[in-house]
Structure formats: structure tokens, C-alpha cells
C-alpha atoms as an extended CHARMM CRD file, in Angstrom:
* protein
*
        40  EXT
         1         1  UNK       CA            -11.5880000000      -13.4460000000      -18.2650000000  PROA      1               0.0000000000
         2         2  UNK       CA            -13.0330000000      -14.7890000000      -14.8870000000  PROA      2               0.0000000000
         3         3  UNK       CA            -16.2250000000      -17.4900000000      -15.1440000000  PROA      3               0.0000000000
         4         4  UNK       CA            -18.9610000000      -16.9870000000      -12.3970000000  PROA      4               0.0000000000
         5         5  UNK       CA            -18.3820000000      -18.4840000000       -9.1810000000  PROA      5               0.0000000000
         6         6  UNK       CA            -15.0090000000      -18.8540000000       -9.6930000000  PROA      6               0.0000000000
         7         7  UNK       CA            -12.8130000000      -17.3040000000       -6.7160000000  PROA      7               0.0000000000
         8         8  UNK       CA            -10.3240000000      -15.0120000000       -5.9230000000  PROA      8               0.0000000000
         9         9  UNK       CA             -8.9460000000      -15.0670000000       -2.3150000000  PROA      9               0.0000000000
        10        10  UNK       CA            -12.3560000000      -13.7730000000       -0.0620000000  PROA      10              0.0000000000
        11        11  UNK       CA            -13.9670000000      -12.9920000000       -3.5590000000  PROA      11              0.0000000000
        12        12  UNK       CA            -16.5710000000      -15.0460000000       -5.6650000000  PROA      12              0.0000000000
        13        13  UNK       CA            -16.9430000000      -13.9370000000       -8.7910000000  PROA      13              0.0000000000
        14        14  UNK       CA            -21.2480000000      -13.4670000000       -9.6390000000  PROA      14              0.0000000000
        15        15  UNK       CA            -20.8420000000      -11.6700000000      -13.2400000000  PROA      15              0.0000000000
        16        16  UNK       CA            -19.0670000000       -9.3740000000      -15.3360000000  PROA      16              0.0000000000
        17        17  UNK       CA            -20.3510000000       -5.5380000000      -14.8380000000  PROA      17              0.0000000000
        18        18  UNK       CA            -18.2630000000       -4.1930000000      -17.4900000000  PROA      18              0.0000000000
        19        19  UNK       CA            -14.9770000000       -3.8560000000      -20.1910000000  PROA      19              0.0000000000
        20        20  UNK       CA            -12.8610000000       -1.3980000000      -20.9540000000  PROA      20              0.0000000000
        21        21  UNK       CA             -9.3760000000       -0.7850000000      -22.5790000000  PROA      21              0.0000000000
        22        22  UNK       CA             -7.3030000000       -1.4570000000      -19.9930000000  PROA      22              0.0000000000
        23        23  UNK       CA             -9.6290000000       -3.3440000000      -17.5000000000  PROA      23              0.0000000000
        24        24  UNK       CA            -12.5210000000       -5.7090000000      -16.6980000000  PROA      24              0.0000000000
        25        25  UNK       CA            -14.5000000000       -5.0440000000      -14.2500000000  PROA      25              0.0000000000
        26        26  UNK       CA            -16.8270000000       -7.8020000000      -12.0360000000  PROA      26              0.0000000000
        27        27  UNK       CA            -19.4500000000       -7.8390000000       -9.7810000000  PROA      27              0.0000000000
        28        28  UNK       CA            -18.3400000000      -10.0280000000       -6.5070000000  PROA      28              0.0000000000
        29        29  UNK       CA            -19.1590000000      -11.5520000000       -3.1710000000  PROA      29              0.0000000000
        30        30  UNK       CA            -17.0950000000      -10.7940000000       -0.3030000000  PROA      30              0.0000000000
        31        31  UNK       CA            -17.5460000000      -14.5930000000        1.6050000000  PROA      31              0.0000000000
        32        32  UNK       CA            -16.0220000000      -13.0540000000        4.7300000000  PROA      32              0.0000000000
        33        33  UNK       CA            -17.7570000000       -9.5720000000        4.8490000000  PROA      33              0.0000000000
        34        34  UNK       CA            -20.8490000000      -10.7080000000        3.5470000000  PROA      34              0.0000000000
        35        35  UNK       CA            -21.0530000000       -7.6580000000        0.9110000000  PROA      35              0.0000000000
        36        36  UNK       CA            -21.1490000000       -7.1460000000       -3.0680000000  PROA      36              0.0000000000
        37        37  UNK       CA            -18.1010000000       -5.3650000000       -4.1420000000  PROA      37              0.0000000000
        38        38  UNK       CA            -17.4080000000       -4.4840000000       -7.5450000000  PROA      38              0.0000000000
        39        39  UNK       CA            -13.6710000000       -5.9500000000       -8.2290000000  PROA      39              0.0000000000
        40        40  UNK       CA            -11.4360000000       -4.2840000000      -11.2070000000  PROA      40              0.0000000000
């Protein structure tokens, strides 16, 4: 499991959107873009 603000390449990780079987899904920052993305 990912912590907030913690990164991932071009990615900074706000929260965590969701959890599933197989995945976890997060709600991100793209530093470069300057988007949300959702990040699985």
C-alpha cells in the first residue's frame, strides 16, 4: 500500500480511491501535466 504524497515517477500519490481483489486503485497528481489521474 502507497502513503499520501509519496511518489511514483511524475505521480504523487493524494489518497486511495478504492480496493479490489486483484488491485488498488489511487487518486494522483500528474507534477508534469498538471492533472488528477486515477493510477491502478
Amino acid at each position: 500500500m502507497l502513503r499520501a504524497r509519496s511518489r511514483i515517477g511524475k505521480y504523487r500519490i493524494e489518497k486511495k480511491l478504492a480496493q479490489g481483489g486483484f488491485a488498488t486503485v489511487y487518486h494522483a497528481w500528474d507534477t508534469i501535466e498538471g492533472v488528477h489521474v486515477a493510477l491502478k
